[in-house]
Amino acid sequence: MKIAIYPGTFDPITNGHLDIIERASEMFDEVIVALARNSQKSPLFSESERQALVEQSLAECCPHRKNIRTDAFQGLLVEYATKRGATAVVRGLRAMSDFEYEFQMALMNRKLAPEVTTVFLMPHEEYTYLNSTIIRELAWYGKDVSTFVPKAVANALREKFEIRYH
Ligand code: ADP
């Protein structure tokens, strides 16, 4: 049984994340989409909001994929991966700009837990420019982001910023 962890902040989850999750679900017996609790970033959405959006988005995009699960973790990723019996950590690579940081993380993680391999997947070209920060910014300026994110996320962003404007 090959288990992979796909960790992230998912603030919020986008179609780029979902592309990577679907690709991973074809390669592994089980993919655990793992929300990082102790993110260094201060997220727009709370942990429970991000988790709910991940679940709703998966139900929306790929209900047929029975091998995708969701979870949240804190602490060191490799310790969590080992605890879950995972042998792979999946990361998305969009551009060279992702590379340096991801490369350092992957090597450090290999040092800490040689049995866990980092696997990099490239999304479809149309998602290579997409990231959660840009989505939050567009939504903040009132732009429609529904071509970049699942419906549940577009609605949640609309609600979040409507509340802020009042
Ligand atoms: P983190 O805080 O770990 O960077 P993110 O939620 O921003 O968490 O991203 C999680 C993973 O998804 C990272 O490997 C990131 O490179 C990848 N990712 C984010 N957006 C995209 C995208 N549009 N296409 C492919 N991979 C992506």
Coordinates of C-alpha atoms and ligand atoms in Angstrom, one line a residue:
M1 CA 0.0 0.0 0.0
K2 CA 1.7 3.2 -1.2
I3 CA 0.6 6.2 0.8
A4 CA 1.5 9.8 -0.1
I5 CA 1.0 13.0 1.9
Y6 CA 0.2 16.2 0.1
P7 CA 0.9 18.9 2.6
G8 CA 0.0 22.6 2.4
T9 CA -1.6 25.7 3.9
F10 CA -4.4 25.6 1.4
D11 CA -5.4 29.3 2.1
P12 CA -7.5 28.6 0.1
I13 CA -7.3 25.5 -2.1
T14 CA -7.2 26.3 -5.8
N15 CA -7.6 24.4 -9.1
G16 CA -3.8 24.1 -9.2
H17 CA -3.8 22.2 -5.9
L18 CA -6.7 20.0 -7.2
D19 CA -4.7 19.2 -10.4
I20 CA -1.8 17.9 -8.3
I21 CA -4.1 15.9 -6.0
E22 CA -5.7 14.2 -8.9
R23 CA -2.4 13.4 -10.5
A24 CA -1.1 12.0 -7.2
S25 CA -4.3 9.9 -6.7
E26 CA -3.5 8.1 -10.0
M27 CA 0.0 7.2 -8.8
F28 CA -0.6 6.2 -5.2
D29 CA -3.0 3.8 -3.4
E30 CA -3.9 6.6 -1.0
V31 CA -3.3 10.3 -1.0
I32 CA -3.7 12.3 2.3
V33 CA -4.3 16.0 1.7
A34 CA -2.8 17.3 5.0
L35 CA -3.4 20.8 6.1
A36 CA -0.5 22.4 8.0
R37 CA -1.8 23.7 11.3
N38 CA 1.3 25.5 12.4
S39 CA 1.9 27.4 9.2
Q40 CA 4.3 30.3 9.6
K41 CA 1.9 32.3 7.4
S42 CA -1.0 34.0 9.1
P43 CA -3.9 32.6 7.0
L44 CA -7.0 34.4 5.8
F45 CA -9.1 31.4 6.5
S46 CA -9.1 29.6 9.9
E47 CA -7.9 26.0 10.1
S48 CA -11.5 24.7 10.2
E49 CA -12.6 26.9 7.3
R50 CA -9.6 25.7 5.2
Q51 CA -10.3 22.1 6.0
A52 CA -14.0 22.4 5.1
L53 CA -13.1 24.1 1.8
V54 CA -10.6 21.3 1.0
E55 CA -13.4 18.7 1.7
Q56 CA -16.1 20.6 -0.3
S57 CA -13.7 21.1 -3.2
L58 CA -12.8 17.5 -3.3
A59 CA -16.4 16.5 -3.2
E60 CA -17.0 19.0 -6.1
C61 CA -14.1 18.0 -8.3
C62 CA -13.5 14.4 -7.9
P63 CA -16.1 12.4 -5.9
H64 CA -15.1 9.3 -7.9
R65 CA -11.6 9.3 -6.5
K66 CA -12.0 7.1 -3.5
N67 CA -8.4 7.1 -2.5
I68 CA -8.1 10.7 -1.4
R69 CA -8.4 11.6 2.3
T70 CA -8.0 14.8 4.3
D71 CA -6.3 15.4 7.6
A72 CA -4.5 18.2 9.5
F73 CA -1.1 18.0 11.2
Q74 CA 1.2 20.0 13.3
G75 CA 4.9 19.6 13.9
L76 CA 7.5 18.2 11.5
L77 CA 6.1 17.0 8.2
V78 CA 8.4 13.9 8.1
E79 CA 7.3 12.8 11.5
Y80 CA 3.7 13.1 10.5
A81 CA 4.4 11.2 7.3
T82 CA 6.1 8.4 9.1
K83 CA 3.3 8.2 11.6
R84 CA 0.8 7.8 8.8
G85 CA 2.9 5.1 7.1
A86 CA 3.5 7.3 4.1
T87 CA 6.5 6.7 1.9
A88 CA 6.1 9.8 -0.3
V89 CA 5.5 13.5 0.1
V90 CA 4.0 15.2 -2.9
R91 CA 4.8 18.8 -3.8
G92 CA 3.7 20.9 -6.8
L93 CA 6.3 22.6 -8.9
R94 CA 5.1 25.5 -10.9
A95 CA 8.2 27.5 -11.9
M96 CA 11.8 27.8 -11.1
S97 CA 10.9 30.2 -8.4
D98 CA 9.5 27.3 -6.4
F99 CA 12.5 25.2 -7.0
E100 CA 15.1 26.5 -4.5
Y101 CA 12.9 26.4 -1.5
E102 CA 11.4 23.0 -2.4
F103 CA 14.9 21.6 -3.1
Q104 CA 16.2 22.6 0.3
M105 CA 13.1 21.2 2.0
A106 CA 13.3 17.9 0.1
L107 CA 16.9 17.4 1.0
M108 CA 16.4 18.3 4.6
N109 CA 13.4 16.0 4.8
R110 CA 15.4 13.2 3.3
K111 CA 18.1 13.7 5.9
L112 CA 15.6 13.5 8.6
A113 CA 13.7 10.5 7.2
P114 CA 15.4 8.7 4.4
E115 CA 12.5 6.3 3.9
V116 CA 10.2 9.2 2.9
T117 CA 10.7 10.4 -0.7
T118 CA 9.6 13.8 -2.0
V119 CA 7.9 13.6 -5.4
F120 CA 7.4 16.7 -7.5
L121 CA 4.5 17.0 -9.8
M122 CA 3.9 19.6 -12.5
P123 CA 0.4 20.9 -12.9
H124 CA -1.3 21.5 -16.2
E125 CA 0.2 24.7 -17.8
E126 CA -2.9 26.7 -17.2
Y127 CA -2.3 26.5 -13.5
T128 CA 1.4 27.3 -13.4
Y129 CA 0.7 31.0 -12.6
L130 CA -1.8 30.3 -9.9
N131 CA -1.3 30.6 -6.2
S132 CA -3.4 31.2 -3.2
T133 CA -1.9 34.7 -2.6
I134 CA -2.9 35.9 -6.0
I135 CA -6.4 34.5 -5.5
R136 CA -6.8 36.2 -2.2
E137 CA -5.7 39.5 -3.7
L138 CA -8.0 39.3 -6.7
A139 CA -10.9 38.5 -4.4
W140 CA -10.0 41.3 -2.1
Y141 CA -10.3 43.7 -5.1
G142 CA -13.7 42.3 -5.9
K143 CA -12.6 40.3 -8.9
D144 CA -14.4 37.1 -9.9
V145 CA -12.1 34.2 -9.2
S146 CA -14.4 31.4 -10.1
T147 CA -12.4 30.2 -13.1
F148 CA -9.4 29.5 -10.8
V149 CA -11.0 27.9 -7.7
P150 CA -13.8 25.5 -7.0
K151 CA -17.3 27.0 -6.4
A152 CA -17.2 26.5 -2.6
V153 CA -14.0 28.6 -2.5
A154 CA -15.3 31.4 -4.7
N155 CA -18.4 31.7 -2.5
A156 CA -16.3 31.6 0.7
L157 CA -14.0 34.4 -0.6
R158 CA -17.0 36.5 -1.6
E159 CA -18.5 36.1 1.9
K160 CA -15.3 36.8 3.6
F161 CA -14.7 40.1 1.8
E162 CA -18.3 41.2 1.9
I163 CA -18.2 40.9 5.6
R164 CA -14.9 42.9 5.7
Y165 CA -16.3 45.7 3.6
H166 CA -19.2 46.4 6.0
Ligands
ADP1 P1 2.7 25.8 1.4 O1 2.5 26.7 2.5 O2 3.3 24.5 1.8 O3 3.5 26.4 0.2 P2 0.5 25.8 -0.3 O4 -0.9 25.4 0.1 O5 0.7 27.2 -0.8 O6 1.3 25.4 0.9 O7 1.0 24.8 -1.4 C1 1.0 23.4 -1.2 C2 1.7 22.7 -2.4 O8 1.0 22.9 -3.6 C3 3.1 23.3 -2.7 O9 3.9 22.2 -3.1 C4 2.9 24.2 -3.8 O10 4.1 24.4 -4.6 C5 1.8 23.5 -4.5 N1 1.0 24.4 -5.4 C6 0.4 25.5 -5.0 N2 -0.3 26.1 -6.1 C7 -0.1 25.3 -7.1 C8 -0.4 25.3 -8.5 N3 -1.1 26.3 -9.0 N4 0.0 24.3 -9.3 C9 0.8 23.3 -8.8 N5 1.1 23.2 -7.5 C10 0.8 24.2 -6.7

